[in-house]
Amino acid sequence: MLRPGSGRDRPIGVFDSGVGGLSVWRELARLLPGEGMIYLADQARAPYGERTREEVTQFTHESVAWLLAQGVKLVVVACNTASAAALTSLRRRWPDTPIVGMEPAVKPASQRTRTGHVGVLATPGTLQADRFISLVARFANGVHVHTVMGVGLVRMVEEGVLDGPDAEARLRAILAPLQEAPIDQLVLGCTHFPFLEAALRQVLGDGVELVNPAPAVARHTRRTLEQAGLLRTAPHPGPWHFFTTGDLARFKHFVHPIVDSAWMASERWITFRKITI
Ligand code: DGL
């Protein structure tokens, strides 16, 4: 176990089934550069999106419990699938810990669309959840919401296939049902998908805006820390720790370029470790 540190100088915990949550992590690093962070990727059990709700709920509770045992002050569930299944029960179980979750950005996309048609690309687990159905009912406001299940895409990102002909061919096949719909917004409803941005642009062209909620989630996290009096005050930046339940070498290979491009990366303590939960 890591040394917890006291109060507001404790790290933020960030959780995803795999590397997708790093699309949120990098926005947190940009907005809250002084904060220490513990990132947990449950890669041994990923992808979550094609598992049952019960399994996802159990794995998410185990992962969040592990992060809390490391002494984190706030948890970001940087996974739409885990949030859809478990956010309510997580908040019930740990009412004193701020827990920030993800949901597909249907509301901003519905406000921005000019054609009145938005696409949502997410995992089956997210799209089938009551939470998503209620989100659309509350915020689509007469806009047509076209959902597409990104089956196989999380695995593709986990394997490091982010662009090039293979990635584009896979995306073209998955997005084919959207061809007839005049969408001008595509909601990236899974935190793995911002890493496919270049390939998605190739496939969709310039007329479709990609909606990534990660910057808004980072801003929400900062507000939550402010309101709870939990922003870090220590003069030096906190450490960044990265943990995976899966293959450490593969995880490091994916994480390194993202961490290296983060501001102040060279000024802090950074570690990588494999764990079992
Ligand atoms: N990053 C997760 C999400 O946002 C991927 C879920 C999965 O493992 O399938 O939904």
PDB file of C-alpha atoms and ligand atoms in Angstrom:
ATOM      1  CA  MET A   1       0.000   0.000   0.000  1.00  0.00           C
ATOM      2  CA  LEU A   2       1.165   3.538  -0.759  1.00  0.00           C
ATOM      3  CA  ARG A   3       1.618   6.033   2.051  1.00  0.00           C
ATOM      4  CA  PRO A   4      -1.724   7.885   2.075  1.00  0.00           C
ATOM      5  CA  GLY A   5      -0.522  11.430   2.907  1.00  0.00           C
ATOM      6  CA  SER A   6      -2.818  13.754   4.737  1.00  0.00           C
ATOM      7  CA  GLY A   7      -6.085  15.455   3.798  1.00  0.00           C
ATOM      8  CA  ARG A   8      -5.958  17.633   0.755  1.00  0.00           C
ATOM      9  CA  ASP A   9      -2.488  16.513  -0.326  1.00  0.00           C
ATOM     10  CA  ARG A  10      -3.645  12.949  -0.930  1.00  0.00           C
ATOM     11  CA  PRO A  11      -3.820  11.804  -4.570  1.00  0.00           C
ATOM     12  CA  ILE A  12      -6.832  11.592  -6.872  1.00  0.00           C
ATOM     13  CA  GLY A  13      -7.796   8.037  -7.905  1.00  0.00           C
ATOM     14  CA  VAL A  14      -8.640   7.425 -11.565  1.00  0.00           C
ATOM     15  CA  PHE A  15     -10.136   4.119 -12.669  1.00  0.00           C
ATOM     16  CA  ASP A  16     -10.927   2.446 -15.989  1.00  0.00           C
ATOM     17  CA  SER A  17     -11.144  -1.095 -17.308  1.00  0.00           C
ATOM     18  CA  GLY A  18      -8.033  -0.303 -19.351  1.00  0.00           C
ATOM     19  CA  VAL A  19      -6.142   2.527 -21.036  1.00  0.00           C
ATOM     20  CA  GLY A  20      -9.253   4.498 -22.084  1.00  0.00           C
ATOM     21  CA  GLY A  21      -9.394   6.446 -18.847  1.00  0.00           C
ATOM     22  CA  LEU A  22      -6.067   8.006 -19.802  1.00  0.00           C
ATOM     23  CA  SER A  23      -8.072  10.261 -22.135  1.00  0.00           C
ATOM     24  CA  VAL A  24      -9.552  11.686 -18.920  1.00  0.00           C
ATOM     25  CA  TRP A  25      -6.311  11.414 -16.945  1.00  0.00           C
ATOM     26  CA  ARG A  26      -4.468  13.680 -19.443  1.00  0.00           C
ATOM     27  CA  GLU A  27      -7.147  16.388 -19.052  1.00  0.00           C
ATOM     28  CA  LEU A  28      -6.858  16.112 -15.254  1.00  0.00           C
ATOM     29  CA  ALA A  29      -3.058  16.408 -15.541  1.00  0.00           C
ATOM     30  CA  ARG A  30      -3.482  19.529 -17.693  1.00  0.00           C
ATOM     31  CA  LEU A  31      -6.028  21.218 -15.421  1.00  0.00           C
ATOM     32  CA  LEU A  32      -4.696  20.091 -12.042  1.00  0.00           C
ATOM     33  CA  PRO A  33      -0.934  19.826 -12.594  1.00  0.00           C
ATOM     34  CA  GLY A  34      -0.074  19.952  -8.890  1.00  0.00           C
ATOM     35  CA  GLU A  35      -2.229  16.978  -7.945  1.00  0.00           C
ATOM     36  CA  GLY A  36      -0.866  13.499  -7.381  1.00  0.00           C
ATOM     37  CA  MET A  37      -2.794  10.745  -9.169  1.00  0.00           C
ATOM     38  CA  ILE A  38      -3.172   6.996  -8.903  1.00  0.00           C
ATOM     39  CA  TYR A  39      -4.427   5.435 -12.135  1.00  0.00           C
ATOM     40  CA  LEU A  40      -5.818   1.894 -12.048  1.00  0.00           C
ATOM     41  CA  ALA A  41      -6.464  -0.104 -15.236  1.00  0.00           C
ATOM     42  CA  ASP A  42      -8.266  -3.413 -14.688  1.00  0.00           C
ATOM     43  CA  GLN A  43      -6.877  -4.811 -17.932  1.00  0.00           C
ATOM     44  CA  ALA A  44      -6.963  -8.432 -16.781  1.00  0.00           C
ATOM     45  CA  ARG A  45     -10.777  -8.247 -16.860  1.00  0.00           C
ATOM     46  CA  ALA A  46     -11.261  -5.775 -19.746  1.00  0.00           C
ATOM     47  CA  PRO A  47     -13.230  -5.130 -21.830  1.00  0.00           C
ATOM     48  CA  TYR A  48     -16.126  -4.440 -19.486  1.00  0.00           C
ATOM     49  CA  GLY A  49     -18.550  -3.326 -22.199  1.00  0.00           C
ATOM     50  CA  GLU A  50     -19.545  -6.818 -23.245  1.00  0.00           C
ATOM     51  CA  ARG A  51     -19.891  -8.209 -19.693  1.00  0.00           C
ATOM     52  CA  THR A  52     -23.022  -8.399 -17.541  1.00  0.00           C
ATOM     53  CA  ARG A  53     -24.056  -5.486 -15.402  1.00  0.00           C
ATOM     54  CA  GLU A  54     -23.449  -7.614 -12.280  1.00  0.00           C
ATOM     55  CA  GLU A  55     -19.868  -8.386 -13.294  1.00  0.00           C
ATOM     56  CA  VAL A  56     -19.118  -4.756 -14.144  1.00  0.00           C
ATOM     57  CA  THR A  57     -20.610  -3.611 -10.838  1.00  0.00           C
ATOM     58  CA  GLN A  58     -18.552  -6.123  -8.868  1.00  0.00           C
ATOM     59  CA  PHE A  59     -15.271  -5.311 -10.672  1.00  0.00           C
ATOM     60  CA  THR A  60     -15.861  -1.584 -10.301  1.00  0.00           C
ATOM     61  CA  HIS A  61     -16.550  -1.868  -6.570  1.00  0.00           C
ATOM     62  CA  GLU A  62     -13.403  -3.953  -6.111  1.00  0.00           C
ATOM     63  CA  SER A  63     -11.321  -1.451  -8.062  1.00  0.00           C
ATOM     64  CA  VAL A  64     -12.669   1.588  -6.229  1.00  0.00           C
ATOM     65  CA  ALA A  65     -12.166  -0.166  -2.868  1.00  0.00           C
ATOM     66  CA  TRP A  66      -8.549  -0.791  -3.879  1.00  0.00           C
ATOM     67  CA  LEU A  67      -8.037   2.883  -4.790  1.00  0.00           C
ATOM     68  CA  LEU A  68      -9.558   3.996  -1.480  1.00  0.00           C
ATOM     69  CA  ALA A  69      -7.238   1.620   0.368  1.00  0.00           C
ATOM     70  CA  GLN A  70      -4.350   3.574  -1.227  1.00  0.00           C
ATOM     71  CA  GLY A  71      -5.677   6.722   0.449  1.00  0.00           C
ATOM     72  CA  VAL A  72      -7.125   8.652  -2.493  1.00  0.00           C
ATOM     73  CA  LYS A  73      -9.249  11.711  -1.656  1.00  0.00           C
ATOM     74  CA  LEU A  74     -11.582  11.548  -4.685  1.00  0.00           C
ATOM     75  CA  VAL A  75     -12.296   8.899  -7.309  1.00  0.00           C
ATOM     76  CA  VAL A  76     -12.868   9.555 -11.008  1.00  0.00           C
ATOM     77  CA  VAL A  77     -14.594   6.573 -12.613  1.00  0.00           C
ATOM     78  CA  ALA A  78     -13.126   7.318 -16.053  1.00  0.00           C
ATOM     79  CA  CYS A  79     -15.233   4.645 -17.723  1.00  0.00           C
ATOM     80  CA  ASN A  80     -18.734   5.093 -19.124  1.00  0.00           C
ATOM     81  CA  THR A  81     -19.578   1.414 -18.807  1.00  0.00           C
ATOM     82  CA  ALA A  82     -18.546   1.218 -15.142  1.00  0.00           C
ATOM     83  CA  SER A  83     -20.327   4.498 -14.373  1.00  0.00           C
ATOM     84  CA  ALA A  84     -23.533   3.333 -16.050  1.00  0.00           C
ATOM     85  CA  ALA A  85     -23.546   0.111 -14.034  1.00  0.00           C
ATOM     86  CA  ALA A  86     -22.176   1.156 -10.672  1.00  0.00           C
ATOM     87  CA  LEU A  87     -22.095   4.905 -10.005  1.00  0.00           C
ATOM     88  CA  THR A  88     -25.263   4.925  -7.912  1.00  0.00           C
ATOM     89  CA  SER A  89     -24.202   1.966  -5.756  1.00  0.00           C
ATOM     90  CA  LEU A  90     -20.660   3.340  -5.376  1.00  0.00           C
ATOM     91  CA  ARG A  91     -21.996   6.631  -4.024  1.00  0.00           C
ATOM     92  CA  ARG A  92     -24.327   4.763  -1.687  1.00  0.00           C
ATOM     93  CA  ARG A  93     -21.463   2.622  -0.361  1.00  0.00           C
ATOM     94  CA  TRP A  94     -18.985   5.501   0.078  1.00  0.00           C
ATOM     95  CA  PRO A  95     -21.163   8.545   0.801  1.00  0.00           C
ATOM     96  CA  ASP A  96     -18.264  10.539   2.274  1.00  0.00           C
ATOM     97  CA  THR A  97     -15.970  10.212  -0.745  1.00  0.00           C
ATOM     98  CA  PRO A  98     -16.491  12.437  -3.782  1.00  0.00           C
ATOM     99  CA  ILE A  99     -16.965  10.118  -6.788  1.00  0.00           C
ATOM    100  CA  VAL A 100     -16.983  11.650 -10.272  1.00  0.00           C
ATOM    101  CA  GLY A 101     -18.445   9.543 -13.072  1.00  0.00           C
ATOM    102  CA  MET A 102     -18.810   9.654 -16.854  1.00  0.00           C
ATOM    103  CA  GLU A 103     -21.850   9.733 -19.086  1.00  0.00           C
ATOM    104  CA  PRO A 104     -22.123  10.144 -22.849  1.00  0.00           C
ATOM    105  CA  ALA A 105     -22.293  13.860 -23.730  1.00  0.00           C
ATOM    106  CA  VAL A 106     -25.817  13.692 -25.169  1.00  0.00           C
ATOM    107  CA  LYS A 107     -26.819  17.016 -23.631  1.00  0.00           C
ATOM    108  CA  PRO A 108     -24.107  19.248 -25.200  1.00  0.00           C
ATOM    109  CA  ALA A 109     -24.327  17.412 -28.536  1.00  0.00           C
ATOM    110  CA  SER A 110     -28.117  17.893 -28.631  1.00  0.00           C
ATOM    111  CA  GLN A 111     -27.659  21.595 -27.914  1.00  0.00           C
ATOM    112  CA  ARG A 112     -25.012  22.032 -30.620  1.00  0.00           C
ATOM    113  CA  THR A 113     -26.485  20.031 -33.508  1.00  0.00           C
ATOM    114  CA  ARG A 114     -27.739  21.961 -36.540  1.00  0.00           C
ATOM    115  CA  THR A 115     -29.080  18.933 -38.382  1.00  0.00           C
ATOM    116  CA  GLY A 116     -31.091  17.649 -35.422  1.00  0.00           C
ATOM    117  CA  HIS A 117     -29.291  14.292 -35.573  1.00  0.00           C
ATOM    118  CA  VAL A 118     -26.523  13.130 -33.236  1.00  0.00           C
ATOM    119  CA  GLY A 119     -24.689   9.826 -33.089  1.00  0.00           C
ATOM    120  CA  VAL A 120     -23.544   8.107 -29.893  1.00  0.00           C
ATOM    121  CA  LEU A 121     -20.747   5.552 -30.130  1.00  0.00           C
ATOM    122  CA  ALA A 122     -20.432   3.533 -26.911  1.00  0.00           C
ATOM    123  CA  THR A 123     -20.192  -0.001 -25.544  1.00  0.00           C
ATOM    124  CA  PRO A 124     -23.255  -2.275 -25.353  1.00  0.00           C
ATOM    125  CA  GLY A 125     -23.086  -2.019 -21.541  1.00  0.00           C
ATOM    126  CA  THR A 126     -23.421   1.773 -21.658  1.00  0.00           C
ATOM    127  CA  LEU A 127     -26.125   1.922 -24.319  1.00  0.00           C
ATOM    128  CA  GLN A 128     -28.300  -0.729 -22.664  1.00  0.00           C
ATOM    129  CA  ALA A 129     -28.129   0.820 -19.179  1.00  0.00           C
ATOM    130  CA  ASP A 130     -31.158   2.543 -17.627  1.00  0.00           C
ATOM    131  CA  ARG A 131     -28.888   5.481 -16.914  1.00  0.00           C
ATOM    132  CA  PHE A 132     -28.342   6.075 -20.650  1.00  0.00           C
ATOM    133  CA  ILE A 133     -31.999   5.610 -21.535  1.00  0.00           C
ATOM    134  CA  SER A 134     -32.963   8.192 -18.934  1.00  0.00           C
ATOM    135  CA  LEU A 135     -30.191  10.551 -20.148  1.00  0.00           C
ATOM    136  CA  VAL A 136     -31.638  10.534 -23.670  1.00  0.00           C
ATOM    137  CA  ALA A 137     -35.183  10.977 -22.352  1.00  0.00           C
ATOM    138  CA  ARG A 138     -34.109  14.018 -20.312  1.00  0.00           C
ATOM    139  CA  PHE A 139     -31.736  15.799 -22.673  1.00  0.00           C
ATOM    140  CA  ALA A 140     -32.279  14.860 -26.319  1.00  0.00           C
ATOM    141  CA  ASN A 141     -35.057  17.454 -26.547  1.00  0.00           C
ATOM    142  CA  GLY A 142     -36.528  16.340 -29.848  1.00  0.00           C
ATOM    143  CA  VAL A 143     -33.120  15.630 -31.392  1.00  0.00           C
ATOM    144  CA  HIS A 144     -32.716  12.219 -33.093  1.00  0.00           C
ATOM    145  CA  VAL A 145     -30.163  10.159 -31.170  1.00  0.00           C
ATOM    146  CA  HIS A 146     -28.610   7.368 -33.252  1.00  0.00           C
ATOM    147  CA  THR A 147     -26.787   4.830 -31.096  1.00  0.00           C
ATOM    148  CA  VAL A 148     -24.005   2.617 -32.394  1.00  0.00           C
ATOM    149  CA  MET A 149     -22.424  -0.206 -30.380  1.00  0.00           C
ATOM    150  CA  GLY A 150     -18.675  -0.079 -30.754  1.00  0.00           C
ATOM    151  CA  VAL A 151     -18.207  -3.841 -30.362  1.00  0.00           C
ATOM    152  CA  GLY A 152     -14.525  -4.789 -30.606  1.00  0.00           C
ATOM    153  CA  LEU A 153     -13.225  -1.205 -30.497  1.00  0.00           C
ATOM    154  CA  VAL A 154     -12.079  -1.246 -26.866  1.00  0.00           C
ATOM    155  CA  ARG A 155     -10.023  -4.358 -27.580  1.00  0.00           C
ATOM    156  CA  MET A 156      -8.576  -2.663 -30.670  1.00  0.00           C
ATOM    157  CA  VAL A 157      -7.448   0.367 -28.627  1.00  0.00           C
ATOM    158  CA  GLU A 158      -6.062  -1.898 -25.891  1.00  0.00           C
ATOM    159  CA  GLU A 159      -3.973  -3.602 -28.599  1.00  0.00           C
ATOM    160  CA  GLY A 160      -2.614  -0.206 -29.628  1.00  0.00           C
ATOM    161  CA  VAL A 161      -4.303  -0.134 -33.049  1.00  0.00           C
ATOM    162  CA  LEU A 162      -5.342   3.527 -33.104  1.00  0.00           C
ATOM    163  CA  ASP A 163      -5.063   4.603 -36.738  1.00  0.00           C
ATOM    164  CA  GLY A 164      -4.176   3.348 -40.209  1.00  0.00           C
ATOM    165  CA  PRO A 165      -6.097   1.165 -42.663  1.00  0.00           C
ATOM    166  CA  ASP A 166      -7.130  -1.570 -40.200  1.00  0.00           C
ATOM    167  CA  ALA A 167      -8.551   0.859 -37.644  1.00  0.00           C
ATOM    168  CA  GLU A 168     -10.353   2.818 -40.359  1.00  0.00           C
ATOM    169  CA  ALA A 169     -11.847  -0.312 -41.934  1.00  0.00           C
ATOM    170  CA  ARG A 170     -13.175  -1.461 -38.560  1.00  0.00           C
ATOM    171  CA  LEU A 171     -14.656   1.954 -37.828  1.00  0.00           C
ATOM    172  CA  ARG A 172     -16.186   2.224 -41.304  1.00  0.00           C
ATOM    173  CA  ALA A 173     -17.982  -1.095 -40.796  1.00  0.00           C
ATOM    174  CA  ILE A 174     -19.228  -0.175 -37.319  1.00  0.00           C
ATOM    175  CA  LEU A 175     -20.375   3.303 -38.329  1.00  0.00           C
ATOM    176  CA  ALA A 176     -22.088   2.130 -41.539  1.00  0.00           C
ATOM    177  CA  PRO A 177     -25.581   2.386 -39.956  1.00  0.00           C
ATOM    178  CA  LEU A 178     -24.968   6.123 -39.505  1.00  0.00           C
ATOM    179  CA  GLN A 179     -24.408   6.677 -43.212  1.00  0.00           C
ATOM    180  CA  GLU A 180     -28.036   7.467 -43.914  1.00  0.00           C
ATOM    181  CA  ALA A 181     -28.443   9.675 -40.851  1.00  0.00           C
ATOM    182  CA  PRO A 182     -27.439  13.333 -41.304  1.00  0.00           C
ATOM    183  CA  ILE A 183     -25.521  13.527 -38.027  1.00  0.00           C
ATOM    184  CA  ASP A 184     -23.213  16.469 -37.377  1.00  0.00           C
ATOM    185  CA  GLN A 185     -22.133  15.385 -33.861  1.00  0.00           C
ATOM    186  CA  LEU A 186     -20.664  12.070 -32.781  1.00  0.00           C
ATOM    187  CA  VAL A 187     -20.601  11.583 -29.014  1.00  0.00           C
ATOM    188  CA  LEU A 188     -17.604   9.517 -27.914  1.00  0.00           C
ATOM    189  CA  GLY A 189     -19.432   7.542 -25.236  1.00  0.00           C
ATOM    190  CA  CYS A 190     -16.454   5.452 -24.179  1.00  0.00           C
ATOM    191  CA  THR A 191     -13.211   6.843 -22.817  1.00  0.00           C
ATOM    192  CA  HIS A 192     -11.171   4.628 -25.144  1.00  0.00           C
ATOM    193  CA  PHE A 193     -12.543   6.336 -28.254  1.00  0.00           C
ATOM    194  CA  PRO A 194     -10.759   9.725 -28.100  1.00  0.00           C
ATOM    195  CA  PHE A 195      -7.627   7.708 -28.933  1.00  0.00           C
ATOM    196  CA  LEU A 196      -9.302   6.853 -32.270  1.00  0.00           C
ATOM    197  CA  GLU A 197      -9.830  10.506 -33.144  1.00  0.00           C
ATOM    198  CA  ALA A 198      -7.549  10.563 -36.217  1.00  0.00           C
ATOM    199  CA  ALA A 199      -9.123   7.417 -37.682  1.00  0.00           C
ATOM    200  CA  LEU A 200     -12.642   8.657 -36.900  1.00  0.00           C
ATOM    201  CA  ARG A 201     -11.901  11.911 -38.727  1.00  0.00           C
ATOM    202  CA  GLN A 202     -10.720   9.978 -41.765  1.00  0.00           C
ATOM    203  CA  VAL A 203     -13.914   7.936 -41.801  1.00  0.00           C
ATOM    204  CA  LEU A 204     -16.417  10.680 -40.973  1.00  0.00           C
ATOM    205  CA  GLY A 205     -14.851  13.673 -42.726  1.00  0.00           C
ATOM    206  CA  ASP A 206     -14.967  17.288 -41.545  1.00  0.00           C
ATOM    207  CA  GLY A 207     -18.731  17.619 -41.306  1.00  0.00           C
ATOM    208  CA  VAL A 208     -19.051  15.690 -38.043  1.00  0.00           C
ATOM    209  CA  GLU A 209     -17.870  17.096 -34.737  1.00  0.00           C
ATOM    210  CA  LEU A 210     -16.440  14.567 -32.256  1.00  0.00           C
ATOM    211  CA  VAL A 211     -17.742  15.232 -28.739  1.00  0.00           C
ATOM    212  CA  ASN A 212     -15.322  14.162 -26.021  1.00  0.00           C
ATOM    213  CA  PRO A 213     -16.540  14.867 -22.470  1.00  0.00           C
ATOM    214  CA  ALA A 214     -13.091  14.492 -20.848  1.00  0.00           C
ATOM    215  CA  PRO A 215     -12.293  18.253 -20.533  1.00  0.00           C
ATOM    216  CA  ALA A 216     -15.699  18.858 -18.905  1.00  0.00           C
ATOM    217  CA  VAL A 217     -15.122  15.952 -16.497  1.00  0.00           C
ATOM    218  CA  ALA A 218     -11.755  17.442 -15.523  1.00  0.00           C
ATOM    219  CA  ARG A 219     -13.390  20.834 -14.869  1.00  0.00           C
ATOM    220  CA  HIS A 220     -16.107  19.141 -12.816  1.00  0.00           C
ATOM    221  CA  THR A 221     -13.421  17.325 -10.799  1.00  0.00           C
ATOM    222  CA  ARG A 222     -11.636  20.596 -10.073  1.00  0.00           C
ATOM    223  CA  ARG A 223     -14.906  22.208  -8.935  1.00  0.00           C
ATOM    224  CA  THR A 224     -15.669  19.213  -6.710  1.00  0.00           C
ATOM    225  CA  LEU A 225     -12.226  19.408  -5.068  1.00  0.00           C
ATOM    226  CA  GLU A 226     -12.615  23.162  -4.569  1.00  0.00           C
ATOM    227  CA  GLN A 227     -16.021  22.790  -2.968  1.00  0.00           C
ATOM    228  CA  ALA A 228     -14.818  19.996  -0.669  1.00  0.00           C
ATOM    229  CA  GLY A 229     -11.726  22.008   0.339  1.00  0.00           C
ATOM    230  CA  LEU A 230      -9.544  19.245  -1.098  1.00  0.00           C
ATOM    231  CA  LEU A 231      -7.319  21.022  -3.656  1.00  0.00           C
ATOM    232  CA  ARG A 232      -3.663  20.190  -3.056  1.00  0.00           C
ATOM    233  CA  THR A 233      -1.649  22.875  -1.293  1.00  0.00           C
ATOM    234  CA  ALA A 234       1.793  21.214  -0.999  1.00  0.00           C
ATOM    235  CA  PRO A 235       4.439  23.271  -2.876  1.00  0.00           C
ATOM    236  CA  HIS A 236       5.777  20.390  -5.007  1.00  0.00           C
ATOM    237  CA  PRO A 237       3.695  18.413  -7.538  1.00  0.00           C
ATOM    238  CA  GLY A 238       2.296  15.097  -6.300  1.00  0.00           C
ATOM    239  CA  PRO A 239       3.484  11.749  -7.715  1.00  0.00           C
ATOM    240  CA  TRP A 240       1.779   9.886 -10.536  1.00  0.00           C
ATOM    241  CA  HIS A 241       1.373   6.138 -10.008  1.00  0.00           C
ATOM    242  CA  PHE A 242       0.063   3.789 -12.693  1.00  0.00           C
ATOM    243  CA  PHE A 243      -1.235   0.311 -11.876  1.00  0.00           C
ATOM    244  CA  THR A 244      -2.567  -2.450 -14.079  1.00  0.00           C
ATOM    245  CA  THR A 245      -4.007  -5.863 -13.321  1.00  0.00           C
ATOM    246  CA  GLY A 246      -2.878  -6.938 -16.810  1.00  0.00           C
ATOM    247  CA  ASP A 247       0.357  -7.007 -18.791  1.00  0.00           C
ATOM    248  CA  LEU A 248       2.746  -4.389 -17.391  1.00  0.00           C
ATOM    249  CA  ALA A 249       4.994  -4.015 -20.456  1.00  0.00           C
ATOM    250  CA  ARG A 250       2.046  -3.437 -22.784  1.00  0.00           C
ATOM    251  CA  PHE A 251       0.486  -0.978 -20.345  1.00  0.00           C
ATOM    252  CA  LYS A 252       3.720   1.014 -20.004  1.00  0.00           C
ATOM    253  CA  HIS A 253       4.138   1.139 -23.761  1.00  0.00           C
ATOM    254  CA  PHE A 254       0.729   2.811 -24.097  1.00  0.00           C
ATOM    255  CA  VAL A 255       1.026   5.127 -21.098  1.00  0.00           C
ATOM    256  CA  HIS A 256       4.566   6.446 -21.623  1.00  0.00           C
ATOM    257  CA  PRO A 257       3.945   8.807 -24.572  1.00  0.00           C
ATOM    258  CA  ILE A 258       0.865  10.229 -22.829  1.00  0.00           C
ATOM    259  CA  VAL A 259       2.715  10.852 -19.585  1.00  0.00           C
ATOM    260  CA  ASP A 260       5.770  12.250 -21.371  1.00  0.00           C
ATOM    261  CA  SER A 261       3.623  14.803 -23.168  1.00  0.00           C
ATOM    262  CA  ALA A 262       1.998  15.931 -19.887  1.00  0.00           C
ATOM    263  CA  TRP A 263       3.190  19.208 -18.436  1.00  0.00           C
ATOM    264  CA  MET A 264       5.641  18.919 -15.528  1.00  0.00           C
ATOM    265  CA  ALA A 265       6.077  15.184 -16.106  1.00  0.00           C
ATOM    266  CA  SER A 266       9.825  15.485 -15.573  1.00  0.00           C
ATOM    267  CA  GLU A 267       9.439  17.117 -12.172  1.00  0.00           C
ATOM    268  CA  ARG A 268       7.739  14.331 -10.351  1.00  0.00           C
ATOM    269  CA  TRP A 269       7.896  10.799  -9.098  1.00  0.00           C
ATOM    270  CA  ILE A 270       6.279   8.380 -11.588  1.00  0.00           C
ATOM    271  CA  THR A 271       5.880   4.622 -11.032  1.00  0.00           C
ATOM    272  CA  PHE A 272       4.336   1.657 -12.866  1.00  0.00           C
ATOM    273  CA  ARG A 273       3.264  -1.578 -11.211  1.00  0.00           C
ATOM    274  CA  LYS A 274       1.236  -4.703 -11.817  1.00  0.00           C
ATOM    275  CA  ILE A 275      -1.212  -5.688  -9.099  1.00  0.00           C
ATOM    276  CA  THR A 276      -3.922  -8.264  -8.475  1.00  0.00           C
ATOM    277  CA  ILE A 277      -7.252  -7.243  -7.040  1.00  0.00           C
TER     278      ILE A 277
HETATM  279  N1  DGL B   1     -13.376   2.952 -21.251  1.00  0.00           N
HETATM  280  C1  DGL B   1     -14.546   2.162 -21.027  1.00  0.00           C
HETATM  281  C2  DGL B   1     -15.808   3.008 -21.249  1.00  0.00           C
HETATM  282  O1  DGL B   1     -15.721   4.223 -21.186  1.00  0.00           O
HETATM  283  C3  DGL B   1     -14.472   0.925 -21.840  1.00  0.00           C
HETATM  284  C4  DGL B   1     -15.332  -0.165 -21.326  1.00  0.00           C
HETATM  285  C5  DGL B   1     -14.863  -1.530 -21.699  1.00  0.00           C
HETATM  286  O2  DGL B   1     -13.926  -2.025 -21.073  1.00  0.00           O
HETATM  287  O3  DGL B   1     -15.475  -2.138 -22.590  1.00  0.00           O
HETATM  288  O4  DGL B   1     -16.885   2.525 -21.427  1.00  0.00           O
END
